[in-house]
PDB file of C-alpha atoms in Angstrom:
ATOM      1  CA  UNK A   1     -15.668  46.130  70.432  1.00 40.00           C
ATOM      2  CA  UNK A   2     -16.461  47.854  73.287  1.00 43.00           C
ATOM      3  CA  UNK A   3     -15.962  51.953  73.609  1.00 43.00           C
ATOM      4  CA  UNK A   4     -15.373  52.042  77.514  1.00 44.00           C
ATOM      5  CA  UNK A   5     -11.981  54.149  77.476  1.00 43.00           C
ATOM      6  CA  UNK A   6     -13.559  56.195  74.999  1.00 46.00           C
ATOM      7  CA  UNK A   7     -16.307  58.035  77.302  1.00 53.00           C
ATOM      8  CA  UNK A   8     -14.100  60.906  77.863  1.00 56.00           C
ATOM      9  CA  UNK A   9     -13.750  61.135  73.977  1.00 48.00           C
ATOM     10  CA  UNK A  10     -17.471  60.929  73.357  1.00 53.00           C
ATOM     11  CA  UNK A  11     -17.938  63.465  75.982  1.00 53.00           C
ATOM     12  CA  UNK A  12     -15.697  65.664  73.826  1.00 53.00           C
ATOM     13  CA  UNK A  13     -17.534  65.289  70.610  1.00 48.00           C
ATOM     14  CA  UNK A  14     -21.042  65.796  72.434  1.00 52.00           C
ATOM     15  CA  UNK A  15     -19.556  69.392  74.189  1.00 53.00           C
ATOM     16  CA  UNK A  16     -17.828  70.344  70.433  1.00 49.00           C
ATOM     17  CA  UNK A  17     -21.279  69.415  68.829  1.00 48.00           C
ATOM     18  CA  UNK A  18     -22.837  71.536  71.360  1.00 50.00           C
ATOM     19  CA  UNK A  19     -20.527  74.314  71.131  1.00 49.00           C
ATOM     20  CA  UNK A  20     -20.437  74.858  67.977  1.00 46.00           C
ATOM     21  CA  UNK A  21     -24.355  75.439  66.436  1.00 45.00           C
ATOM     22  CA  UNK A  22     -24.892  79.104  68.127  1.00 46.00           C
ATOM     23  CA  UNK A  23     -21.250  80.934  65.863  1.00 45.00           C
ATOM     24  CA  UNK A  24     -22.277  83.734  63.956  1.00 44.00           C
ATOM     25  CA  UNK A  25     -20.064  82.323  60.756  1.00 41.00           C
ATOM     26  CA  UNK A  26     -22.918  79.380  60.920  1.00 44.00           C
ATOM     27  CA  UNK A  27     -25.661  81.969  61.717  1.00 44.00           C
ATOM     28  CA  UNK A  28     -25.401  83.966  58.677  1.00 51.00           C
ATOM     29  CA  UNK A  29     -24.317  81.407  56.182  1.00 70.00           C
ATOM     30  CA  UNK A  30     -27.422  79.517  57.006  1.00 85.00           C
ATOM     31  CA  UNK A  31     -25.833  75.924  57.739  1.00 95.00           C
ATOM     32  CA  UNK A  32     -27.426  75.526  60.999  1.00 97.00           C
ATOM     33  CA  UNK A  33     -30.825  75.743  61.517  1.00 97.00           C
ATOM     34  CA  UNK A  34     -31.513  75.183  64.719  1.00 97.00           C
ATOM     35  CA  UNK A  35     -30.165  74.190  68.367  1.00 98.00           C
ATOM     36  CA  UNK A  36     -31.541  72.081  71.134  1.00 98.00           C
ATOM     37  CA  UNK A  37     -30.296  71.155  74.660  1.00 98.00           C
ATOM     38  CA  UNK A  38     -32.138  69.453  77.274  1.00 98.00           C
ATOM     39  CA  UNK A  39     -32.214  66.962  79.879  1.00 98.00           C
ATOM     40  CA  UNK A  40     -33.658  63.406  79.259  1.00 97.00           C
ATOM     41  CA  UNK A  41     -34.428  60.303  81.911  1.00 96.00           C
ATOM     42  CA  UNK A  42     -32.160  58.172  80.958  1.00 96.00           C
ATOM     43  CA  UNK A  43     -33.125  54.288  79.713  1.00 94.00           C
ATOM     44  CA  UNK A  44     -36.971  54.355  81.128  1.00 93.00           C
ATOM     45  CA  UNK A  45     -39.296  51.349  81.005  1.00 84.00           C
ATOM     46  CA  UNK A  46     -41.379  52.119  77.743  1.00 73.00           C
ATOM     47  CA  UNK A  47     -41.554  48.339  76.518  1.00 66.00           C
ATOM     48  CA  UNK A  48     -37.896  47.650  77.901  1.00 67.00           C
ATOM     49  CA  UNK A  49     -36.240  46.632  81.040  1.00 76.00           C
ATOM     50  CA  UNK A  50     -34.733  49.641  82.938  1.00 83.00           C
ATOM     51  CA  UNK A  51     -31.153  48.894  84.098  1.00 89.00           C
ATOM     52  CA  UNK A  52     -28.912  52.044  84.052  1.00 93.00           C
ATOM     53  CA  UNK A  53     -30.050  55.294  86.002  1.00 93.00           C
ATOM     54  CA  UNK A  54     -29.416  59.004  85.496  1.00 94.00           C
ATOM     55  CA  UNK A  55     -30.299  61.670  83.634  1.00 96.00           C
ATOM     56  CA  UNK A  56     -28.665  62.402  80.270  1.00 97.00           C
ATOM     57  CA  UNK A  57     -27.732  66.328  79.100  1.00 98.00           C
ATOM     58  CA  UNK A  58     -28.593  66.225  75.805  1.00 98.00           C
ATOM     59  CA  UNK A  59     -27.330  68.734  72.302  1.00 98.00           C
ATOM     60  CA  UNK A  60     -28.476  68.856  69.068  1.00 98.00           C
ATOM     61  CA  UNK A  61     -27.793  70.997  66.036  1.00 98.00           C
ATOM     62  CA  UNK A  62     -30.066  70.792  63.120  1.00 98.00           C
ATOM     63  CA  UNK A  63     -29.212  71.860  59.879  1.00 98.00           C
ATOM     64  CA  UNK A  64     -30.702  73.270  57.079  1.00 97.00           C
ATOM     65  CA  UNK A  65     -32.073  70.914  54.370  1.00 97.00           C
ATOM     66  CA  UNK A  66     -30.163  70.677  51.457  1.00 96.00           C
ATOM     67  CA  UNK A  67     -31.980  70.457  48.201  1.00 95.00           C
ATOM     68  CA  UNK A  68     -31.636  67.134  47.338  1.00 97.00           C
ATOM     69  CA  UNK A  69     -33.837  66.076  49.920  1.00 97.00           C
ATOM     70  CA  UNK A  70     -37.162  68.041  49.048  1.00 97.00           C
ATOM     71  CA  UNK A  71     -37.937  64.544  47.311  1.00 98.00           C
ATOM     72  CA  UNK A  72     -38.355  62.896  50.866  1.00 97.00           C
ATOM     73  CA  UNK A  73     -40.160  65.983  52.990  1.00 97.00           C
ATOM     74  CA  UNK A  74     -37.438  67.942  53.290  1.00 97.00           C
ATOM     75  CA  UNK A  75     -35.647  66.800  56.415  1.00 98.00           C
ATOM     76  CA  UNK A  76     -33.196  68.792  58.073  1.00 98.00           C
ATOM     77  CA  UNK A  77     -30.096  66.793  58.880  1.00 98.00           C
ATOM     78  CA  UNK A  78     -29.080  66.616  62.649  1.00 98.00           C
ATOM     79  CA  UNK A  79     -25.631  65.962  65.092  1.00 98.00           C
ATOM     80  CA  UNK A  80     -26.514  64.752  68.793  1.00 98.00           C
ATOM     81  CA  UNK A  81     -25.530  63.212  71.434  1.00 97.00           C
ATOM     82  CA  UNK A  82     -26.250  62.650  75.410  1.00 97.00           C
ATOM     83  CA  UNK A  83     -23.801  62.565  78.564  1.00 97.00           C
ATOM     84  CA  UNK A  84     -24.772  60.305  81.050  1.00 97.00           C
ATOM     85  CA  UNK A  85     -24.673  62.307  84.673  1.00 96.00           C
ATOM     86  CA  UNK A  86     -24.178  58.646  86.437  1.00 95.00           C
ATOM     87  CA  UNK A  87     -21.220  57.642  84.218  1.00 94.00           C
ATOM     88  CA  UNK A  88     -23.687  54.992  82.216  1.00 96.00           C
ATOM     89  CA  UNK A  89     -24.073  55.337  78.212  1.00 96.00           C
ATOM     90  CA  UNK A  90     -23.312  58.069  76.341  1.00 97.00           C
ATOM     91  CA  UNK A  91     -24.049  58.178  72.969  1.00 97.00           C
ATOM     92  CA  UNK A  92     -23.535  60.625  69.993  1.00 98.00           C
ATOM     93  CA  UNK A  93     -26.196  60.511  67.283  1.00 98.00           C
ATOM     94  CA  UNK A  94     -27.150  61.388  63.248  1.00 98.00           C
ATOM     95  CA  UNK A  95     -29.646  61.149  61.228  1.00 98.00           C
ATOM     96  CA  UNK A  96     -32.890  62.969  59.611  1.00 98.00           C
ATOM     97  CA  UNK A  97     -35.149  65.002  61.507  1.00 98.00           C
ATOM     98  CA  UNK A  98     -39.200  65.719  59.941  1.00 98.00           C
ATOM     99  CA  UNK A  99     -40.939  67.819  61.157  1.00 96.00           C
ATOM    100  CA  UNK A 100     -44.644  68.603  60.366  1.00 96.00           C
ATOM    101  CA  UNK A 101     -47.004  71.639  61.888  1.00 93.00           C
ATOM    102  CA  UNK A 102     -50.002  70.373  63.441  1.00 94.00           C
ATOM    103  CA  UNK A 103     -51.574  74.354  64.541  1.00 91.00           C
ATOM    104  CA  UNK A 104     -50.103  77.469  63.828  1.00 88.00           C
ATOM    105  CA  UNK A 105     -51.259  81.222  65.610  1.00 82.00           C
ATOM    106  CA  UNK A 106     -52.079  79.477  68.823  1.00 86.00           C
ATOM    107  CA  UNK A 107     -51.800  82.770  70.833  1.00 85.00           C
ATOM    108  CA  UNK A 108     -49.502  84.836  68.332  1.00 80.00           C
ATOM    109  CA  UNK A 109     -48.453  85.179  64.767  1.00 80.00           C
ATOM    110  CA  UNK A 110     -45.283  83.499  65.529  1.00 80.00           C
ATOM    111  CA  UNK A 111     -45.810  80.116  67.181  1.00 89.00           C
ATOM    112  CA  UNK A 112     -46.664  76.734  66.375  1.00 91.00           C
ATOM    113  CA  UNK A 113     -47.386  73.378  67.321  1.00 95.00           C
ATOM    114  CA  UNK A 114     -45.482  70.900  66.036  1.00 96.00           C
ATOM    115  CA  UNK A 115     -44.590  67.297  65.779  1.00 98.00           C
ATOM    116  CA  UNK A 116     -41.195  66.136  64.668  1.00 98.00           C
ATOM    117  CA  UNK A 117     -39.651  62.599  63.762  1.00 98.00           C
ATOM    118  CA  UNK A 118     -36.210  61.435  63.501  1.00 98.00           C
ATOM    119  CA  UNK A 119     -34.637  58.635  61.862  1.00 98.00           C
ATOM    120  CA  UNK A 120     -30.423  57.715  62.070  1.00 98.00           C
ATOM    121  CA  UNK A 121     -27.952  56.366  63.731  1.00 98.00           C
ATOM    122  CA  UNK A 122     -26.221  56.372  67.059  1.00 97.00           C
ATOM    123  CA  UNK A 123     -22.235  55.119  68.783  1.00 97.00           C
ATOM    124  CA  UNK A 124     -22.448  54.506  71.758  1.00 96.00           C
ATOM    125  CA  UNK A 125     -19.590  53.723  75.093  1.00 95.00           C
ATOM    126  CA  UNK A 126     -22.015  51.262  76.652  1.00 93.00           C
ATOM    127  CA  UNK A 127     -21.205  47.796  76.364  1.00 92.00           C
ATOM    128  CA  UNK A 128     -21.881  44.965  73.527  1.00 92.00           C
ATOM    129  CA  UNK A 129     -22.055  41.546  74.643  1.00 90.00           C
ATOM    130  CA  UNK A 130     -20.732  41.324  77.867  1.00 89.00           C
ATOM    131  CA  UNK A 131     -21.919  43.849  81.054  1.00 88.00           C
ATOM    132  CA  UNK A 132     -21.717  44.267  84.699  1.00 87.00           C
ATOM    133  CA  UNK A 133     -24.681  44.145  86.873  1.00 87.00           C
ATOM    134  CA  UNK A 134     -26.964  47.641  86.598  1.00 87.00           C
ATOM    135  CA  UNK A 135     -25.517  47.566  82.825  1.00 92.00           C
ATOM    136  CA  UNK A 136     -27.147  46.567  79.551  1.00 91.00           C
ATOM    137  CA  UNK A 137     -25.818  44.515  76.927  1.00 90.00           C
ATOM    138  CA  UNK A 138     -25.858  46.957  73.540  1.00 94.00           C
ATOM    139  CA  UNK A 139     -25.035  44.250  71.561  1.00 92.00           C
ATOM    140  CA  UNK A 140     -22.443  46.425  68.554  1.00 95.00           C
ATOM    141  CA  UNK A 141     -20.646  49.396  68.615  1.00 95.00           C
ATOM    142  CA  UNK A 142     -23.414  51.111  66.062  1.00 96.00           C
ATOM    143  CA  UNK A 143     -27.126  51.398  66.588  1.00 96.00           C
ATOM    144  CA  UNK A 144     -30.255  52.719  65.006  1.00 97.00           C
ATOM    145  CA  UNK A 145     -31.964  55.969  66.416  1.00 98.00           C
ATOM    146  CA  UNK A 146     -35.759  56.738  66.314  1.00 98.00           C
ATOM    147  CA  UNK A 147     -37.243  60.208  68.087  1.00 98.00           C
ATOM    148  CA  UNK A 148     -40.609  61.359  68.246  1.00 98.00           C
ATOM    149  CA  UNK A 149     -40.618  64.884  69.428  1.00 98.00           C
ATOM    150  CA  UNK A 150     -43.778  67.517  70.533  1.00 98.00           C
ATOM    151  CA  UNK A 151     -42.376  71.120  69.873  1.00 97.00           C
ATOM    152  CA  UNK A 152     -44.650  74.726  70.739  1.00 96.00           C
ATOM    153  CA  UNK A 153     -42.387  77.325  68.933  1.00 94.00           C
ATOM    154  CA  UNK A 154     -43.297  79.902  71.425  1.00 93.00           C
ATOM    155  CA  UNK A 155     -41.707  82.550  69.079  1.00 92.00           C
ATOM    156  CA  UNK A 156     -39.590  82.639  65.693  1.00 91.00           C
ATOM    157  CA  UNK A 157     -36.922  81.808  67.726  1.00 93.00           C
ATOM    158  CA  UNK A 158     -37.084  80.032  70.577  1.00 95.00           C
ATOM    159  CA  UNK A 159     -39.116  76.508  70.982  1.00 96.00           C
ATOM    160  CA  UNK A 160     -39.756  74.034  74.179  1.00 98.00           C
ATOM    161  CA  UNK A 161     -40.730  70.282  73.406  1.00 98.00           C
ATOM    162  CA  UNK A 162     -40.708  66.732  75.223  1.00 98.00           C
ATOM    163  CA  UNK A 163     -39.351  64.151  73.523  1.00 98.00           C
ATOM    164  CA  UNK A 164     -38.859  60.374  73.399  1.00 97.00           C
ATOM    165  CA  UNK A 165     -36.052  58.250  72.034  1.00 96.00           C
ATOM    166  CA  UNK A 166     -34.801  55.111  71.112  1.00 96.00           C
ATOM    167  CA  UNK A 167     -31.197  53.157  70.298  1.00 96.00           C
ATOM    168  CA  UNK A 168     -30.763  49.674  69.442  1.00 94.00           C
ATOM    169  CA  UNK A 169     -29.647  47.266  66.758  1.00 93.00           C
ATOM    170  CA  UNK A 170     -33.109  45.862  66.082  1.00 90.00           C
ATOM    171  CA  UNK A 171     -32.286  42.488  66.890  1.00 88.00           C
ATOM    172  CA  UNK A 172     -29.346  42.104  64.363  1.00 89.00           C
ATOM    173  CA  UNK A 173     -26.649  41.060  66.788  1.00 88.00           C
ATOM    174  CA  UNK A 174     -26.483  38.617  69.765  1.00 88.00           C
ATOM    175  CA  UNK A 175     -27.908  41.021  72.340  1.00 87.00           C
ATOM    176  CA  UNK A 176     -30.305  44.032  71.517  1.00 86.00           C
ATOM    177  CA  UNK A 177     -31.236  45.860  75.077  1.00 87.00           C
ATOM    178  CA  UNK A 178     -31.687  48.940  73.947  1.00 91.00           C
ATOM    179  CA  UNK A 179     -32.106  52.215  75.430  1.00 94.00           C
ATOM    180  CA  UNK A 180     -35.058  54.408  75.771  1.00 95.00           C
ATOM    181  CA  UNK A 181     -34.935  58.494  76.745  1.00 96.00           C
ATOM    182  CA  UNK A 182     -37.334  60.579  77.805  1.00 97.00           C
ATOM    183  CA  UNK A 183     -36.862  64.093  78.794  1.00 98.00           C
ATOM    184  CA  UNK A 184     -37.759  67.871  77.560  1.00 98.00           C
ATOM    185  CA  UNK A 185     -35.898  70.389  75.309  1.00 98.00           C
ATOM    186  CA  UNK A 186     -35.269  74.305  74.453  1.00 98.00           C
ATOM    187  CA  UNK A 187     -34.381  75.347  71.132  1.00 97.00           C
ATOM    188  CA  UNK A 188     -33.132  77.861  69.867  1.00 97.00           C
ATOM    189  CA  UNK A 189     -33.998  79.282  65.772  1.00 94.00           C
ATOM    190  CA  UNK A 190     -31.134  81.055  63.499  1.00 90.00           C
TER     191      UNK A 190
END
């Protein structure tokens, strides 16, 4: 199944997603953590084949860990998703985010250096088995989503970070292309 009259509707979900983190209902009841937006290369050669071209915009809102998952590291959930500025693959995304301080008090008593991983999942609009030239072949309508993210909180609020990341079905359907993003962020602390 392929999503292509759906971009418009992924486009919607990505600007709600985006929209919605910085309320002050979320603010004070402590749901939402944390919000990102940035701009990413979109699909760059980093052991792939580069096919589509652009940039993506990309959102997140990360939420505050829930109890339950202090067993695992404490992840903080996220929502995501990129819009393609060249009309190639969106995608929206979920999933776990870790992260782990590497130095803290670089300069002040507020910031921090700090790595973060993600694990999830991502739908996409791009295509599955079939694809026009400049396009790549998905392979299903759901994919796995892996991040690796270098954050400097430069206060208790706001942060800056380059990140990389990664959609594909890890080779469980017919065609596995995969996409690979690579871009910077701001984020901003509630």
């Amino acid at each position: 199944m392929t999503f292509r009259s759906g971009g418009s509707r992924l486009a919607a979900l990505f600007a709600a997603v985006s929209l919605v983190g910085p309320g002050q209902a979320l603010a004070q009841s402590r749901l939402v953590d944390e919000v990102k937006i940035g701009v990413m290369a979109h699909d760059v050669t980093l052991g792939g084949r580069h096919l589509e071209n652009g940039a993506d915009v990309n959102g997140e809102m990360l939420f505050v860990s829930p109890n339950f998952l202090n067993i695992i590291g404490a992840p903080r959930p996220h929502l995501g998703g990129g819009v393609n500025t060249q009309g190639n693959t969106d995608a929206a995304y979920f999933g776990l985010t870790w992260g782990l301080p590497i130095f803290k008090s670089i300069v002040g008593s507020g910031d921090a250096l700090t790595i973060y991983g993600s694990l999830g999942g991502a739908v996409h609009d791009g295509y599955e088995d079939s694809a026009p030239a400049g396009r790549k072949k998905l392979g299903s309508p759901v994919l796995f989503r892996e991040s690796v993210e270098l954050g400097y909180q430069v206060t208790p609020v706001y942060s800056i970070s380059a990140m990389v990341d990664h959609i594909s079905n890890a080779n469980l359907a017919n065609h596995n292309a995969g996409i690979t993003n690579v871009g910077a962020r701001v984020g901003m602390k509630f």
